[in-house]
Short mmCIF file of C-alpha atoms and ligand atoms in Angstrom, two decimals:
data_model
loop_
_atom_site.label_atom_id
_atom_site.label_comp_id
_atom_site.label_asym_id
_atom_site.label_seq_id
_atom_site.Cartn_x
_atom_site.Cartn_y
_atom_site.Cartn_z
CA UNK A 1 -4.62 0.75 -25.40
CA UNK A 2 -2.66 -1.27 -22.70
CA UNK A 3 0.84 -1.58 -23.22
CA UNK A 4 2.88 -4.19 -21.38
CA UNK A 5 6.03 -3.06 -19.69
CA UNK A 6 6.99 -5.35 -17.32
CA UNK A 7 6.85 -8.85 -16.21
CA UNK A 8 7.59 -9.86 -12.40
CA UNK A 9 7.07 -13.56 -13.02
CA UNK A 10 4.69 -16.25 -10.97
CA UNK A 11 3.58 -14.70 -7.61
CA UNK A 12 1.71 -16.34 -4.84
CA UNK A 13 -1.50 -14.12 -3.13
CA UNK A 14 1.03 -11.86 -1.14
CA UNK A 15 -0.81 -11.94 1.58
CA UNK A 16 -0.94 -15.32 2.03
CA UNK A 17 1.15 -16.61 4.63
CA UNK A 18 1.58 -20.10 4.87
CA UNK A 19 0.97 -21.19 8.32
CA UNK A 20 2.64 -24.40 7.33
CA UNK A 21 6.25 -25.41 4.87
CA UNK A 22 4.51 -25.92 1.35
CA UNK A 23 6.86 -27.47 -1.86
CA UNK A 24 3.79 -26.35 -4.31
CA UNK A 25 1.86 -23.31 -4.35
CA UNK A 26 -0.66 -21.72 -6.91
CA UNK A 27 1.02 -18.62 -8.26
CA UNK A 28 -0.43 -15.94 -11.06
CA UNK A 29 1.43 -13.94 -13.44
CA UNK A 30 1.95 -10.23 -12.37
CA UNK A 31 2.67 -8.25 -15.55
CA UNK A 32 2.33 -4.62 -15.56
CA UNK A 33 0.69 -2.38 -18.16
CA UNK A 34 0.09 1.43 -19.35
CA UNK A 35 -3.14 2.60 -20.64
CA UNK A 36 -2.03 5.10 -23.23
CA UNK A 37 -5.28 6.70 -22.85
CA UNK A 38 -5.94 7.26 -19.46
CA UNK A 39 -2.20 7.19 -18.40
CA UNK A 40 -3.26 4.53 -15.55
CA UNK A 41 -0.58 1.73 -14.41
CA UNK A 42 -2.25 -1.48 -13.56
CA UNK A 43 -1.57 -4.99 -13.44
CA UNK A 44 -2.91 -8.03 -15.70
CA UNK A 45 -4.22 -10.51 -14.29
CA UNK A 46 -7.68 -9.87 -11.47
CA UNK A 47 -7.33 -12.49 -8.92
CA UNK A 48 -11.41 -12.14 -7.46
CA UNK A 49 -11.32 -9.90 -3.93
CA UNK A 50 -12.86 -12.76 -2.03
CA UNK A 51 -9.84 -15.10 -2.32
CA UNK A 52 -7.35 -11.98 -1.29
CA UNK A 53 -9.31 -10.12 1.64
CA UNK A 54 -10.09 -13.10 3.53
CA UNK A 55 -11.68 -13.18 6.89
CA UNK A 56 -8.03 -13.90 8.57
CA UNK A 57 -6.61 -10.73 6.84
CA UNK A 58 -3.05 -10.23 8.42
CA UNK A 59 -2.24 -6.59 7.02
CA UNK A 60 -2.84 -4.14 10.21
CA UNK A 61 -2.61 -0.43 10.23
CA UNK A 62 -1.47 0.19 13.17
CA UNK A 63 1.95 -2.05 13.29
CA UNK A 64 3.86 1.02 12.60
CA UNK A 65 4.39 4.48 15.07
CA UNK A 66 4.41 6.08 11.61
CA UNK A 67 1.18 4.98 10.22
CA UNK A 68 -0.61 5.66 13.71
CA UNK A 69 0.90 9.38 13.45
CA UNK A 70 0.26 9.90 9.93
CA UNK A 71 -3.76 8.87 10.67
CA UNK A 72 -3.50 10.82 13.74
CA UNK A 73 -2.35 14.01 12.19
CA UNK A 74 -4.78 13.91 9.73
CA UNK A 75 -8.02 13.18 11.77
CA UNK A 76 -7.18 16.51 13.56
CA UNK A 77 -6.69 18.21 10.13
CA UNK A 78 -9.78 16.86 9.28
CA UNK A 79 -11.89 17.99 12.35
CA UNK A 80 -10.26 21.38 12.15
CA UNK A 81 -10.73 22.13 8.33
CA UNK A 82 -13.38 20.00 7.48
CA UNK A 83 -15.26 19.82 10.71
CA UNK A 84 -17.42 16.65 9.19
CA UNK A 85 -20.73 15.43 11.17
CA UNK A 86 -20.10 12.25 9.42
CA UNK A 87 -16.68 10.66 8.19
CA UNK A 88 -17.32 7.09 6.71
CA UNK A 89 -13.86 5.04 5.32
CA UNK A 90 -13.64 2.80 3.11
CA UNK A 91 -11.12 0.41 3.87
CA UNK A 92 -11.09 1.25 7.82
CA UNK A 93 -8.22 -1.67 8.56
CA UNK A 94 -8.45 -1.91 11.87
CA UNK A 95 -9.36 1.67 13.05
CA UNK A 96 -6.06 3.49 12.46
CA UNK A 97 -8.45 6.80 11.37
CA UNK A 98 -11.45 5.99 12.61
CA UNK A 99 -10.12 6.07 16.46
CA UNK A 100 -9.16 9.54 16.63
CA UNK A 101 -12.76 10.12 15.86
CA UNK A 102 -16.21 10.12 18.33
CA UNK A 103 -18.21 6.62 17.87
CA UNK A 104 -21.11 8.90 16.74
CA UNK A 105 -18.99 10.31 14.01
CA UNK A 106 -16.96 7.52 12.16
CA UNK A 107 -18.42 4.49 10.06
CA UNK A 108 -15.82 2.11 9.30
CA UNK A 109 -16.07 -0.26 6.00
CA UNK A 110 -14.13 -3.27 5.98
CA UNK A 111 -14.76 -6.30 4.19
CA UNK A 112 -12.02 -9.16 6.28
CA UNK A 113 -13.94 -10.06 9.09
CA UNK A 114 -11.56 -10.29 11.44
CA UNK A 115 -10.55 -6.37 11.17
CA UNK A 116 -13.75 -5.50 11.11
CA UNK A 117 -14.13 -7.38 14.24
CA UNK A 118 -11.92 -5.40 16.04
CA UNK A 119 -13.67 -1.39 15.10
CA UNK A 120 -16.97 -3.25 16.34
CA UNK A 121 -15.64 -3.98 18.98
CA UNK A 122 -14.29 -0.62 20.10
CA UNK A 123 -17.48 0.09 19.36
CA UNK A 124 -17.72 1.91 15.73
CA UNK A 125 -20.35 0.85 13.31
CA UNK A 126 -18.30 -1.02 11.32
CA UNK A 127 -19.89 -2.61 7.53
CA UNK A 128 -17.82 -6.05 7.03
CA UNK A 129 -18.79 -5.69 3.51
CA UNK A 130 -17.16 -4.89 0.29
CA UNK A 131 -17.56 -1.43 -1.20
CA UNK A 132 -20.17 -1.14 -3.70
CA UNK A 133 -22.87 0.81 -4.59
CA UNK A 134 -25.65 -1.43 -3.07
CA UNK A 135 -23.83 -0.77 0.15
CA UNK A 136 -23.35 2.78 -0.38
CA UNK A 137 -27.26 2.69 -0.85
CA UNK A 138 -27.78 0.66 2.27
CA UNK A 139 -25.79 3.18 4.18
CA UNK A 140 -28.39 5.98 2.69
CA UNK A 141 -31.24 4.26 3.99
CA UNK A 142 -29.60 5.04 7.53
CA UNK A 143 -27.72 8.33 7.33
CA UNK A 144 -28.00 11.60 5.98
CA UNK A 145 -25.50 11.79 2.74
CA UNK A 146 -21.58 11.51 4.24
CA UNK A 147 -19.36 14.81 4.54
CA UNK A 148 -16.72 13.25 4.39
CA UNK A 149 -15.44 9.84 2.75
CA UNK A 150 -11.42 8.89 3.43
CA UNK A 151 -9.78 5.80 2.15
CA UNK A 152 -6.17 5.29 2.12
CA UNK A 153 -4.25 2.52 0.21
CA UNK A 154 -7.92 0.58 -0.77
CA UNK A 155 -9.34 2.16 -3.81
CA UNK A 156 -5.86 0.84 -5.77
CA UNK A 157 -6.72 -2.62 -4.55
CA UNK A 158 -10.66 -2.57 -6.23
CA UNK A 159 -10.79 -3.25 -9.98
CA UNK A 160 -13.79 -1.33 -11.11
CA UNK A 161 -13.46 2.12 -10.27
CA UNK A 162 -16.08 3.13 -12.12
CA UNK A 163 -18.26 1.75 -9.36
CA UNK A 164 -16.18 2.86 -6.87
CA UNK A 165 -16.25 6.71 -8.14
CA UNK A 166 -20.45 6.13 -8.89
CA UNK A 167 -21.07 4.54 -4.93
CA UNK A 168 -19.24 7.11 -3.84
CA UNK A 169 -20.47 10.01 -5.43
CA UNK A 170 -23.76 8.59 -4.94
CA UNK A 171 -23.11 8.70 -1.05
CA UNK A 172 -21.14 11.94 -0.86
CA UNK A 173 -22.78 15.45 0.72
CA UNK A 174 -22.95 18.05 -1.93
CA UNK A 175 -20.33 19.91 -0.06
CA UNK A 176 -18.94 16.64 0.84
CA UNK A 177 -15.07 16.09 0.65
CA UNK A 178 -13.29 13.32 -0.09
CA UNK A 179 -9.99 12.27 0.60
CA UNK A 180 -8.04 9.39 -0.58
CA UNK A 181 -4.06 8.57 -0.89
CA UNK A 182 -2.31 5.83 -2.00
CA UNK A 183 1.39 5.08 -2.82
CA UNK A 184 2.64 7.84 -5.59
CA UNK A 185 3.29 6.44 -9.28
CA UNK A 186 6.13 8.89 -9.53
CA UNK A 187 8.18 8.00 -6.25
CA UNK A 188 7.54 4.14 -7.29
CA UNK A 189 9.22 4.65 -10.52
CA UNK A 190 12.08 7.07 -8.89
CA UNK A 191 12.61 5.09 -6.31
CA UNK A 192 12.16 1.97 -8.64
CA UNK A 193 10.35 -0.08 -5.98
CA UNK A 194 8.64 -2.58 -8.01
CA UNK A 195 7.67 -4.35 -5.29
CA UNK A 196 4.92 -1.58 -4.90
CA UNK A 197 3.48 -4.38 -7.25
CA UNK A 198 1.25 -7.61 -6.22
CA UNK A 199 -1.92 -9.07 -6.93
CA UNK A 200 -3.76 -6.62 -4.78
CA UNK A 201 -2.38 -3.34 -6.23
CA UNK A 202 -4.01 -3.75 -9.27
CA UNK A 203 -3.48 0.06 -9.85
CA UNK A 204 -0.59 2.84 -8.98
CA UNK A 205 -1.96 6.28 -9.05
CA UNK A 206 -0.44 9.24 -10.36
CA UNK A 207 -2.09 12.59 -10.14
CA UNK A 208 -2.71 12.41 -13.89
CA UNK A 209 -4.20 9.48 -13.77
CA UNK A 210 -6.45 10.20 -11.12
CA UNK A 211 -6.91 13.49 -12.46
CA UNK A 212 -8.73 12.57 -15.91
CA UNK A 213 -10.56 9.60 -13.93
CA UNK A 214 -12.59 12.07 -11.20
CA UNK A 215 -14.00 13.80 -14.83
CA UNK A 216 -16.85 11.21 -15.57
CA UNK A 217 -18.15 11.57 -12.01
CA UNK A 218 -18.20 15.49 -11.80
CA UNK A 219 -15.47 15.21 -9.54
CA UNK A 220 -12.19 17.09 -9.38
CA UNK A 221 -8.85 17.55 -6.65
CA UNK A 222 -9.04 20.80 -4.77
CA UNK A 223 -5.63 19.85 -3.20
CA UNK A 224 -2.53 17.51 -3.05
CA UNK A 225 -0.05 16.63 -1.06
CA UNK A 226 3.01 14.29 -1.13
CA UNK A 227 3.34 11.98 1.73
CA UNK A 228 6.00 9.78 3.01
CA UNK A 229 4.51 6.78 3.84
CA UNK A 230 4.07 3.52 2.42
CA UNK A 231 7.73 5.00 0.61
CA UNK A 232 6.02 7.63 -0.71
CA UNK A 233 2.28 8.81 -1.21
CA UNK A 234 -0.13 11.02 -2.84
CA UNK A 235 -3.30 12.53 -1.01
CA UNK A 236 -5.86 13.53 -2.73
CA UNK A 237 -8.11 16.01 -1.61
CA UNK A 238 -11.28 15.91 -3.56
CA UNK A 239 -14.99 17.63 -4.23
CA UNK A 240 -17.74 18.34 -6.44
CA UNK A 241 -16.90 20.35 -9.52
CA UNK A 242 -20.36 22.27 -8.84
CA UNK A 243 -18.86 22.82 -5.27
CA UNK A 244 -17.39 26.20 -6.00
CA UNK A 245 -16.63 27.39 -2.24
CA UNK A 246 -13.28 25.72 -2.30
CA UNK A 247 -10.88 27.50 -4.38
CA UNK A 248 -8.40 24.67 -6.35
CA UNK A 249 -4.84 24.74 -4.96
CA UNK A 250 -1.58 25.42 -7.27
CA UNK A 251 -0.45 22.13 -6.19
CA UNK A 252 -1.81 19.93 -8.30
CA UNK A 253 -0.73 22.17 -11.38
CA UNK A 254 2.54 21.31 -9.63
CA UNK A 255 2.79 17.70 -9.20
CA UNK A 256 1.16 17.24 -12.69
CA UNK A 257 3.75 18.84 -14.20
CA UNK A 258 6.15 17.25 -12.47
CA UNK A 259 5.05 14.04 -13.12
CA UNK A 260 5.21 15.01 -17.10
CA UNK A 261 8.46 16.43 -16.86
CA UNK A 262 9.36 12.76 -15.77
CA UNK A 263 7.56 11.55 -18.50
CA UNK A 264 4.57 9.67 -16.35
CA UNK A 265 2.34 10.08 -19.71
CA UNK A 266 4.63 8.35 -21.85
CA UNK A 267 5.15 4.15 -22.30
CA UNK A 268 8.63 4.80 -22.73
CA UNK A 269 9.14 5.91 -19.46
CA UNK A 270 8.02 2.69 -18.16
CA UNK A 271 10.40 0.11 -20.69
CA UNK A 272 13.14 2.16 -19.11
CA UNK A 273 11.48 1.39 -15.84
CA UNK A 274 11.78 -2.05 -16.64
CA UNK A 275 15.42 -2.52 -17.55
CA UNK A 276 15.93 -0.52 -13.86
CA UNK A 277 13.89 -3.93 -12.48
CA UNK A 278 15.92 -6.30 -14.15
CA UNK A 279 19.17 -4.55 -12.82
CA UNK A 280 17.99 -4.15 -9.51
CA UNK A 281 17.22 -7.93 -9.46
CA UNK A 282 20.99 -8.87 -10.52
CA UNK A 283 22.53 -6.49 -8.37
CA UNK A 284 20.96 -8.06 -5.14
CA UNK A 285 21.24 -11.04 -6.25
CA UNK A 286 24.70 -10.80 -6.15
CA UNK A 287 24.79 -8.92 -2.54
CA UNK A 288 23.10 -12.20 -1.28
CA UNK A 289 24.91 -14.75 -2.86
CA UNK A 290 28.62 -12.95 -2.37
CA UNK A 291 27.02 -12.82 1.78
CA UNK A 292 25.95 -16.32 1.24
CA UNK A 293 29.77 -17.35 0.57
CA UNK A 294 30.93 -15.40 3.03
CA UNK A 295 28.63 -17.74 5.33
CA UNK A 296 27.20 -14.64 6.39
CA UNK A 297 23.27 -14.72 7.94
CA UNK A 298 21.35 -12.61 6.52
CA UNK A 299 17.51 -11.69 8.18
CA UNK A 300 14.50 -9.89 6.82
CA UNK A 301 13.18 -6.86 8.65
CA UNK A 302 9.37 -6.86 7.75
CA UNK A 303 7.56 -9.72 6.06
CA UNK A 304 5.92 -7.24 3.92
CA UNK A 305 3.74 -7.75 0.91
CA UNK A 306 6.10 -6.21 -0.98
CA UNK A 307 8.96 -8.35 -0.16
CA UNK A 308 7.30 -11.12 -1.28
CA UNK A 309 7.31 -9.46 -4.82
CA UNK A 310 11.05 -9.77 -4.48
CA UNK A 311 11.49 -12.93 -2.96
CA UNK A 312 9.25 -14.23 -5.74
CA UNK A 313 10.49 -12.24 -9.04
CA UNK A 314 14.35 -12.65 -7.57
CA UNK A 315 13.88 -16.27 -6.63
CA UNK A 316 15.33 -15.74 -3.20
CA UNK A 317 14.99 -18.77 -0.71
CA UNK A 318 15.96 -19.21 2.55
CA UNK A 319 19.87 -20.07 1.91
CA UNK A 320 20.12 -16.30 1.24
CA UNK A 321 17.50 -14.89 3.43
CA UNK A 322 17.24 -17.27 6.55
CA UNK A 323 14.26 -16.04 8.46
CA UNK A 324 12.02 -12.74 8.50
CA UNK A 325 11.36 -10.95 11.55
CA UNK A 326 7.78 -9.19 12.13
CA UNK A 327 5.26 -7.79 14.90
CA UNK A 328 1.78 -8.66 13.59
CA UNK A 329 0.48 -11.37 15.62
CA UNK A 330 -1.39 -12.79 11.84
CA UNK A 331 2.36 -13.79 10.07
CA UNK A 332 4.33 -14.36 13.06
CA UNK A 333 5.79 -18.35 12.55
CA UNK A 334 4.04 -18.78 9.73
CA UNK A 335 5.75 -18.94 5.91
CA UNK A 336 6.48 -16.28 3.54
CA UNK A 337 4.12 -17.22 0.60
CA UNK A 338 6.01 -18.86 -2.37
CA UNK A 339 9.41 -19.09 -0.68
CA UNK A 340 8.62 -20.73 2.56
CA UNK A 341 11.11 -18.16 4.51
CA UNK A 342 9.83 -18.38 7.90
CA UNK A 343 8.85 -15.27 9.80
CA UNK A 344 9.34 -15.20 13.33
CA UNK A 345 8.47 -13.08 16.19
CA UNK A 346 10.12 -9.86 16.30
CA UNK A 347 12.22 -9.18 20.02
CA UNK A 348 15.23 -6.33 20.23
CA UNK A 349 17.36 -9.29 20.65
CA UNK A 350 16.75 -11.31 17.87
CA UNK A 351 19.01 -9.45 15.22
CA UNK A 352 22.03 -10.34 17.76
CA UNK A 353 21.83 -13.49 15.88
CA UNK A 354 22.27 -12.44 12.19
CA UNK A 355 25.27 -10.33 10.59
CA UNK A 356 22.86 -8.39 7.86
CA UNK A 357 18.99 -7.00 7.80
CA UNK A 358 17.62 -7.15 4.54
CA UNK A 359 14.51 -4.33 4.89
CA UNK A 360 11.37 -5.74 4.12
CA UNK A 361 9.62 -2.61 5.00
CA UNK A 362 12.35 -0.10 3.52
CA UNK A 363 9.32 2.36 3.37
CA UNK A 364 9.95 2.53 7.73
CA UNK A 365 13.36 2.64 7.04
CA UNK A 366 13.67 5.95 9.78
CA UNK A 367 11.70 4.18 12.35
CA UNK A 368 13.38 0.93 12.24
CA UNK A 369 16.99 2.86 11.98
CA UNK A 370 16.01 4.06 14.68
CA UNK A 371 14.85 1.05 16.86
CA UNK A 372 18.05 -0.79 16.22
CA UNK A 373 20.91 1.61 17.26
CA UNK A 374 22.40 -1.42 19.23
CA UNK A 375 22.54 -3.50 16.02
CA UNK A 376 24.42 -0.98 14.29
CA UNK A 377 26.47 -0.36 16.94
CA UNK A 378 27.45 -3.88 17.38
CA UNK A 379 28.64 -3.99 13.63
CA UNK A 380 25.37 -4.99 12.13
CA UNK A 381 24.55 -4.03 8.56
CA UNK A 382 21.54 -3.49 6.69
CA UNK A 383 20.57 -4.45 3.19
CA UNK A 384 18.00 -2.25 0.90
CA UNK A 385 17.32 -2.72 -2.79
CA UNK A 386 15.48 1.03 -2.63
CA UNK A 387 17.01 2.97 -4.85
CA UNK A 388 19.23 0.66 -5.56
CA UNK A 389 20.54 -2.56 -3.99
CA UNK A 390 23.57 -1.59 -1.19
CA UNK A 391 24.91 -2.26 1.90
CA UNK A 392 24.82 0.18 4.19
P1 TYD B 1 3.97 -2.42 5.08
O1 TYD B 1 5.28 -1.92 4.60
O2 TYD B 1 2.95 -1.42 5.41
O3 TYD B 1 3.40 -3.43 4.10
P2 TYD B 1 2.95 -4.13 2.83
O4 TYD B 1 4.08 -4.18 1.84
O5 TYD B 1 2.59 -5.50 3.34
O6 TYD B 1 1.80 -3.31 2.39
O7 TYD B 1 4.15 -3.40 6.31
C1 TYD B 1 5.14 -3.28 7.25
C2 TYD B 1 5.34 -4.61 7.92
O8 TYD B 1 6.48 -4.52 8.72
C3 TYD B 1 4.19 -5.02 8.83
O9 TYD B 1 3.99 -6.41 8.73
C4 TYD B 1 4.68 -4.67 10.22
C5 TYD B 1 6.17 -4.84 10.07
N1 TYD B 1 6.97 -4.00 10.96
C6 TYD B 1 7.68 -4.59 11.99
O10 TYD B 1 7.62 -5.82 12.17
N2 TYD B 1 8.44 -3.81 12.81
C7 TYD B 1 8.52 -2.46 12.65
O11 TYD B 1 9.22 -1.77 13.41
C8 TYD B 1 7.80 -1.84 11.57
C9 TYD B 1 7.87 -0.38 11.34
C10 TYD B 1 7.03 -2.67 10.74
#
């Protein structure tokens, strides 16, 4: 049974960045439910794929040092553990994994066009296609079966998983090993970073969750392993249950139990959740507005997906947060959707101008810290709501 816990109010497609100052936009009600069954968190309401992963797609891998490392470090993990003939991901962005690999070896899947533009051009086969099991079959017809199938933050964003699981057990090598990871249920609800939530999340893993899913498809983890990005992630490392070479690490024991101890299997853990939310929300609310009346400017650091969960739920506009600041080429001086905050173009200098740095993209808190030293030094301050809304 699905069991709402929270409601995060009218949202716009997060992604969606308005390349021009609209009064009206369409918006969709993100509420958030448990399955006391299956333990999964999702969201409500399915907005269909095609009007979310659109052919202008702005969301790029490889904006971050941290995301390039973290793809980096795992390819040679990969190669030197794994030693695949064939890696095919599902989800491959815009070749943040698949570049550490040969041409011969790595088949990218992609379904915006203009990402998948850019791994065909650097000269990957590259499917601008959705993931589904006709694909996985088309992909059959061409290859041997796949050793090894990655995807990281995708398989969340895809509503039926039971095709998802099917395609890709269908495609997988007997041996074959699959590895996905996606940002951790438990850190979400620690951290209380709702804004993990939008339309496209439609689900937030845990390792129980995921856990009794892989059952129907003879699938089961072999290994686990927390993760700091995207503010805090789960891989999964994955195989056959009749694959009996690999011996099943104490780690997922591990992070099962601790996600029990913190009560991931139990609806009550997410009402308490909830209250957290509507705290948060008052508490930075009242950061802003005190900053406001101090005529203080205030800038966003990031114009993440995520903040526009906040921007939206919190009903901040741009007398609180003037502009947002960001390196992809896709949202820079276009329009945070639903709150027409415009995002400019990101230079060292620009934060001169503002007296606080509300962080979009808390989850690259260390790296961004770390790129503006000079603001600090020169009094700036920065503004989080993760863990809880400070100053700091
Ligand atoms: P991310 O947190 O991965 O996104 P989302 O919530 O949309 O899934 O996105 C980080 C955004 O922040 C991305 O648009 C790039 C931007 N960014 C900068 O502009 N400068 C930086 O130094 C970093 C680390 C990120």
């Amino acid at each position: 049974m699905n069991k709402k816990f929270l409601d995060l109010g009218n949202q716009p497609l997060a992604n969606n960045y308005l390349s021009k100052f609209k009064k009206k936009q369409i918006k969709y009600k993100l509420k958030l439910f448990f399955n006391t069954k299956s333990k999964m968190v999702s969201i409500s309401k399915r907005i269909p794929s095609e009007m979310m992963f659109t052919n202008n797609y702005p969301y790029r891998s490889s904006m971050s040092k941290t995301m390039q490392n973290s793809f980096y470090e795992l390819s040679l993990e990969i190669k030197k553990k794994f030693k695949p003939k064939k890696i095919l991901e599902i989800g491959s962005n815009d070749g943040a994994l698949i570049k550490n690999f040969n041409k011969s070896e790595a088949i990218g899947i992609e379904p915006c066009r203009n990402l998948a533009q850019i791994t065909k051009k650097m000269g990957y086969v590259t499917y601008n296609n959705y993931w589904s099991h006709e694909l996985a079959k088309k992909i059959r017809l061409k290859n041997e079966k796949i050793d090894l199938i990655y995807s990281a933050n995708t398989l969340t964003h895809i509503s039926d998983l039971n095709e998802v699981f099917k395609s890709i057990s269908y495609l997988l090598s007997s041996n074959g090993i699959l590895i996905i990871e996606d940002p951790s249920l438990l850190e979400c609800i620690k951290k209380n970073s709702y804004d993990q939530f939008y339309n496209e999340h439609i689900y937030l893993f845990s390792a129980i969750s995921v856990n009794s899913l892989l059952k129907k498809f003879n699938l089961e983890i072999f290994n686990i392993k927390n993760l700091e990005t995207h503010g805090g992630s789960l891989r999964y490392y994955i195989k056959r249950v009749i694959n009996k070479k690999i011996t099943i690490s104490r780690n997922i024991k591990i992070q099962i139990k601790k996600e029990m101890i913190f009560g991931l299997h139990k609806f009550s853990t997410f009402k308490k959740f909830s209250q957290k939310v509507e705290k948060s929300k008052v508490k930075l609310l009242s950061i802003l507005n005190s900053l406001k009346n101090k005529k203080k400017l205030v800038l966003g650091y990031g114009a993440t997906a995520k903040a526009v969960t906040i921007l939206n739920y919190c009903n901040i506009n741009n007398d609180l947060i003037c502009n947002f600041v960001d390196t992809t080429p896709e949202k820079i001086n276009r329009y945070m959707p639903g709150k027409n905050i415009k995002i400019l173009k990101y230079n060292p200098k620009i934060l001169d101008k503002y007296h606080y740095v509300f962080l979009g993209a808390w989850n690259f808190k260390k790296e961004i810290l770390n790129k503006e030293k000079r603001f600090l030094k020169n009094g700036g301050k920065f503004i989080t709501h993760v863990p809880v809304p400070k100053i700091f």
